[in-house]
Amino acid sequence: MRKLLLSALAVCFMLPAAAKKKEGKKESTAEQLPAVQLVTAEDSASYALGITMGAQVRDNLSKEGYSLDLFFKAFTSSMFFDDGQMSKDSADAFLNAYQAKLYERALDSLRSEQNDFLAANSKAEGVITTASGLQYRVVRMGEGPKPSIDDKVGVNYVGSLITGTVFDRQTDKENPVELKLSQVIKGWSEGLQLMPVGSKFTFYIPSDLAYGDRGAGNVVPPYATLIFEVELLYISDK
């Protein structure tokens, strides 16, 4: 929807050329359009912009299943200050409500996808599910002490989404990441306390033990299940 709105806004750059059309003239096909004279560089830039923006709008509208005919009828009406069947305010209100509905529908799809993954993963060989819903698999069990919630530890890790997209990585044993268990997401805090030093676990962290409905910037989407392969290298001296 956002791409659609941006593309529709971009078409406004074509207003000067479109405003020259005579009122009452029927829509023409590409073959019926009169030849244009491109005299100056500005003429060529204007024409090129129209071609580019027109193609973007056409492709985005078609991709999303919207009506090109209705779009351009409304666009032309608005361009000539005719509200048509909707005022500007009512159109804005409708689009805001429609976009909110699409966003909620997308979130429902994300939640369902994550839940399906966790349900299937819980049955995978070697995967253990805790009371909180955290899932983990032991890759290598160490023999050192386990950290407590007040400890600071040194770790290496690779973080990814269920799609396989890696969003964070630290694998340099010479410069591991140090962090306090009390200052990380719940899934990490719980999972690290299960690991003796020297261990390597894979965590499958549900969104309610990670970033929830907020996500994390442009990296982690809302309701994302996070997969971390974590190696616990040491517990820092208190």
CSV table of C-alpha atoms in Angstrom, one decimal:
chain,number,residue,atom,x,y,z
A,1,MET,CA,0.0,0.0,0.0
A,2,ARG,CA,2.8,2.4,0.8
A,3,LYS,CA,4.4,1.8,-2.6
A,4,LEU,CA,1.0,2.5,-4.2
A,5,LEU,CA,0.6,5.7,-2.4
A,6,LEU,CA,4.2,6.8,-3.2
A,7,SER,CA,3.7,6.0,-6.8
A,8,ALA,CA,0.4,7.8,-6.9
A,9,LEU,CA,2.1,10.9,-5.4
A,10,ALA,CA,4.9,10.6,-7.9
A,11,VAL,CA,2.4,10.9,-10.8
A,12,CYS,CA,1.7,14.5,-9.7
A,13,PHE,CA,5.0,15.4,-11.4
A,14,MET,CA,3.0,14.9,-14.7
A,15,LEU,CA,0.4,17.6,-13.9
A,16,PRO,CA,1.8,20.3,-16.2
A,17,ALA,CA,1.7,18.0,-19.3
A,18,ALA,CA,-1.7,16.5,-18.4
A,19,ALA,CA,-3.2,19.9,-17.8
A,20,LYS,CA,-2.7,20.8,-21.4
A,21,LYS,CA,-5.3,18.2,-22.5
A,22,LYS,CA,-8.5,19.7,-23.9
A,23,GLU,CA,-11.6,19.3,-21.7
A,24,GLY,CA,-14.1,16.8,-23.0
A,25,LYS,CA,-11.6,14.9,-25.1
A,26,LYS,CA,-12.0,11.1,-24.9
A,27,GLU,CA,-9.2,8.9,-23.6
A,28,SER,CA,-6.8,7.9,-26.4
A,29,THR,CA,-4.8,4.7,-26.8
A,30,ALA,CA,-1.0,4.9,-27.0
A,31,GLU,CA,-1.3,4.6,-30.8
A,32,GLN,CA,-3.8,7.5,-31.1
A,33,LEU,CA,-1.8,10.0,-29.0
A,34,PRO,CA,-0.4,12.9,-31.0
A,35,ALA,CA,3.4,13.2,-31.5
A,36,VAL,CA,5.1,15.4,-29.0
A,37,GLN,CA,7.8,17.9,-29.7
A,38,LEU,CA,10.8,17.7,-27.4
A,39,VAL,CA,12.6,20.9,-28.0
A,40,THR,CA,14.5,21.6,-24.8
A,41,ALA,CA,16.3,19.4,-22.3
A,42,GLU,CA,13.4,20.3,-19.9
A,43,ASP,CA,10.9,19.0,-22.4
A,44,SER,CA,12.8,15.7,-22.7
A,45,ALA,CA,13.2,15.4,-18.9
A,46,SER,CA,9.4,16.1,-18.5
A,47,TYR,CA,8.6,13.4,-21.0
A,48,ALA,CA,11.0,10.9,-19.6
A,49,LEU,CA,9.6,11.6,-16.1
A,50,GLY,CA,6.1,10.9,-17.4
A,51,ILE,CA,7.2,7.6,-19.0
A,52,THR,CA,9.0,6.5,-15.8
A,53,MET,CA,6.3,7.5,-13.3
A,54,GLY,CA,3.5,6.2,-15.5
A,55,ALA,CA,5.2,2.8,-15.8
A,56,GLN,CA,5.7,2.6,-12.0
A,57,VAL,CA,2.1,3.5,-11.3
A,58,ARG,CA,0.8,1.1,-13.8
A,59,ASP,CA,2.9,-1.8,-12.5
A,60,ASN,CA,2.2,-1.1,-8.8
A,61,LEU,CA,-1.5,-0.7,-9.4
A,62,SER,CA,-1.7,-3.9,-11.5
A,63,LYS,CA,0.4,-5.8,-9.0
A,64,GLU,CA,-1.8,-4.9,-6.1
A,65,GLY,CA,-5.0,-5.7,-8.0
A,66,TYR,CA,-6.3,-2.1,-8.2
A,67,SER,CA,-8.2,-0.7,-11.1
A,68,LEU,CA,-6.2,1.5,-13.5
A,69,ASP,CA,-9.3,2.9,-15.0
A,70,LEU,CA,-10.8,4.1,-11.7
A,71,PHE,CA,-7.4,5.4,-10.6
A,72,PHE,CA,-7.0,7.6,-13.6
A,73,LYS,CA,-10.6,8.8,-13.6
A,74,ALA,CA,-10.2,9.9,-10.0
A,75,PHE,CA,-6.7,11.3,-10.6
A,76,THR,CA,-8.0,13.4,-13.6
A,77,SER,CA,-11.0,14.7,-11.5
A,78,SER,CA,-8.8,15.7,-8.7
A,79,MET,CA,-6.3,17.3,-11.0
A,80,PHE,CA,-9.0,19.6,-12.3
A,81,PHE,CA,-10.3,20.4,-8.8
A,82,ASP,CA,-13.4,18.2,-9.2
A,83,ASP,CA,-14.0,16.0,-6.1
A,84,GLY,CA,-15.9,13.4,-8.1
A,85,GLN,CA,-17.4,10.8,-5.8
A,86,MET,CA,-15.0,11.5,-2.9
A,87,SER,CA,-13.8,14.7,-1.4
A,88,LYS,CA,-10.0,15.0,-0.6
A,89,ASP,CA,-10.8,14.6,3.2
A,90,SER,CA,-13.0,11.6,2.7
A,91,ALA,CA,-10.4,10.0,0.4
A,92,ASP,CA,-7.7,10.6,3.0
A,93,ALA,CA,-9.8,9.1,5.7
A,94,PHE,CA,-10.7,6.0,3.6
A,95,LEU,CA,-7.1,5.4,2.7
A,96,ASN,CA,-5.9,5.7,6.3
A,97,ALA,CA,-8.5,3.2,7.4
A,98,TYR,CA,-7.8,0.9,4.5
A,99,GLN,CA,-4.1,1.0,5.1
A,100,ALA,CA,-4.6,0.2,8.8
A,101,LYS,CA,-6.8,-2.8,7.8
A,102,LEU,CA,-4.1,-4.1,5.3
A,103,TYR,CA,-1.4,-3.6,8.0
A,104,GLU,CA,-3.4,-5.6,10.6
A,105,ARG,CA,-4.1,-8.3,8.0
A,106,ALA,CA,-0.3,-8.5,7.3
A,107,LEU,CA,0.4,-8.8,11.0
A,108,ASP,CA,-2.1,-11.6,11.3
A,109,SER,CA,-0.3,-13.4,8.5
A,110,LEU,CA,3.0,-12.9,10.3
A,111,ARG,CA,1.7,-14.2,13.6
A,112,SER,CA,0.3,-17.3,11.9
A,113,GLU,CA,3.5,-17.9,10.1
A,114,GLN,CA,5.6,-17.7,13.2
A,115,ASN,CA,3.2,-19.9,15.2
A,116,ASP,CA,3.2,-22.5,12.5
A,117,PHE,CA,7.0,-22.6,12.5
A,118,LEU,CA,7.3,-23.0,16.3
A,119,ALA,CA,4.7,-25.7,16.3
A,120,ALA,CA,6.5,-27.7,13.7
A,121,ASN,CA,10.0,-27.0,15.1
A,122,SER,CA,8.9,-28.2,18.6
A,123,LYS,CA,8.6,-31.7,17.1
A,124,ALA,CA,12.1,-31.6,15.5
A,125,GLU,CA,14.7,-34.0,16.7
A,126,GLY,CA,16.7,-32.6,19.6
A,127,VAL,CA,14.6,-29.5,20.2
A,128,ILE,CA,13.5,-28.8,23.8
A,129,THR,CA,10.7,-26.4,24.7
A,130,THR,CA,10.8,-24.7,28.1
A,131,ALA,CA,7.7,-23.5,30.1
A,132,SER,CA,8.1,-20.0,28.7
A,133,GLY,CA,7.9,-21.2,25.1
A,134,LEU,CA,11.7,-20.9,24.4
A,135,GLN,CA,13.0,-23.6,22.2
A,136,TYR,CA,16.6,-24.7,22.1
A,137,ARG,CA,18.8,-27.5,20.7
A,138,VAL,CA,22.2,-28.5,22.1
A,139,VAL,CA,24.9,-28.4,19.5
A,140,ARG,CA,27.7,-28.9,21.9
A,141,MET,CA,27.5,-29.2,25.7
A,142,GLY,CA,30.3,-27.6,27.6
A,143,GLU,CA,31.6,-28.5,31.0
A,144,GLY,CA,32.0,-25.1,32.7
A,145,PRO,CA,29.8,-23.3,35.1
A,146,LYS,CA,26.4,-21.8,34.1
A,147,PRO,CA,25.9,-18.1,34.4
A,148,SER,CA,23.2,-16.5,36.6
A,149,ILE,CA,21.0,-13.5,35.8
A,150,ASP,CA,23.5,-11.1,37.4
A,151,ASP,CA,26.5,-12.3,35.4
A,152,LYS,CA,28.2,-10.8,32.4
A,153,VAL,CA,29.3,-13.2,29.7
A,154,GLY,CA,31.3,-13.4,26.5
A,155,VAL,CA,29.6,-14.9,23.5
A,156,ASN,CA,29.8,-15.4,19.8
A,157,TYR,CA,26.5,-15.8,17.9
A,158,VAL,CA,24.7,-15.7,14.6
A,159,GLY,CA,21.1,-14.4,14.5
A,160,SER,CA,18.6,-15.1,11.7
A,161,LEU,CA,14.9,-15.0,10.9
A,162,ILE,CA,12.9,-18.2,10.1
A,163,THR,CA,13.4,-17.2,6.4
A,164,GLY,CA,17.1,-17.8,6.8
A,165,THR,CA,18.0,-14.1,6.6
A,166,VAL,CA,20.9,-13.3,8.9
A,167,PHE,CA,20.4,-10.0,10.7
A,168,ASP,CA,23.3,-10.1,13.2
A,169,ARG,CA,26.6,-11.9,13.5
A,170,GLN,CA,29.5,-12.0,15.8
A,171,THR,CA,31.9,-14.9,15.4
A,172,ASP,CA,35.3,-13.5,16.3
A,173,LYS,CA,36.6,-15.5,19.2
A,174,GLU,CA,39.4,-12.9,19.8
A,175,ASN,CA,36.8,-10.2,20.3
A,176,PRO,CA,33.6,-11.7,21.6
A,177,VAL,CA,30.6,-9.7,22.6
A,178,GLU,CA,30.2,-9.1,26.3
A,179,LEU,CA,26.7,-8.7,27.7
A,180,LYS,CA,24.8,-8.8,31.0
A,181,LEU,CA,22.1,-11.4,31.2
A,182,SER,CA,19.8,-8.9,32.9
A,183,GLN,CA,20.1,-6.5,29.9
A,184,VAL,CA,19.2,-8.7,26.9
A,185,ILE,CA,15.9,-10.0,25.5
A,186,LYS,CA,14.1,-12.6,27.6
A,187,GLY,CA,14.9,-15.4,25.3
A,188,TRP,CA,18.6,-14.8,25.6
A,189,SER,CA,18.5,-14.3,29.3
A,190,GLU,CA,16.7,-17.6,29.9
A,191,GLY,CA,18.7,-19.5,27.3
A,192,LEU,CA,22.1,-18.5,28.5
A,193,GLN,CA,21.4,-19.7,32.0
A,194,LEU,CA,20.9,-23.2,30.6
A,195,MET,CA,24.4,-23.2,29.0
A,196,PRO,CA,27.6,-24.3,30.8
A,197,VAL,CA,30.6,-22.4,29.6
A,198,GLY,CA,32.0,-24.0,26.4
A,199,SER,CA,28.5,-24.9,25.1
A,200,LYS,CA,27.0,-24.1,21.8
A,201,PHE,CA,23.2,-23.9,21.6
A,202,THR,CA,20.7,-23.0,19.0
A,203,PHE,CA,17.8,-20.8,20.4
A,204,TYR,CA,14.4,-20.5,18.7
A,205,ILE,CA,13.0,-17.5,20.4
A,206,PRO,CA,9.2,-16.6,20.1
A,207,SER,CA,8.4,-12.9,19.6
A,208,ASP,CA,7.0,-12.5,23.1
A,209,LEU,CA,10.5,-13.4,24.4
A,210,ALA,CA,12.2,-11.1,21.9
A,211,TYR,CA,10.9,-7.9,20.3
A,212,GLY,CA,7.2,-8.6,20.3
A,213,ASP,CA,4.9,-6.5,18.1
A,214,ARG,CA,7.5,-3.7,17.8
A,215,GLY,CA,10.2,-5.5,15.9
A,216,ALA,CA,13.6,-3.9,15.9
A,217,GLY,CA,14.1,-1.2,13.3
A,218,ASN,CA,14.2,-2.4,9.7
A,219,VAL,CA,16.0,-5.6,10.7
A,220,VAL,CA,13.5,-7.6,12.8
A,221,PRO,CA,9.8,-7.4,11.7
A,222,PRO,CA,6.9,-7.4,14.2
A,223,TYR,CA,6.1,-10.8,15.8
A,224,ALA,CA,9.3,-12.3,14.4
A,225,THR,CA,10.7,-15.6,15.8
A,226,LEU,CA,14.4,-15.3,16.1
A,227,ILE,CA,17.0,-18.1,15.7
A,228,PHE,CA,20.3,-17.7,17.4
A,229,GLU,CA,23.3,-20.0,17.3
A,230,VAL,CA,25.1,-19.0,20.5
A,231,GLU,CA,28.5,-20.1,21.8
A,232,LEU,CA,29.1,-19.3,25.5
A,233,LEU,CA,32.9,-18.6,25.8
A,234,TYR,CA,33.2,-17.3,29.4
A,235,ILE,CA,31.7,-15.7,32.4
A,236,SER,CA,33.3,-12.4,33.3
A,237,ASP,CA,34.8,-11.9,36.8
A,238,LYS,CA,32.4,-10.2,39.1
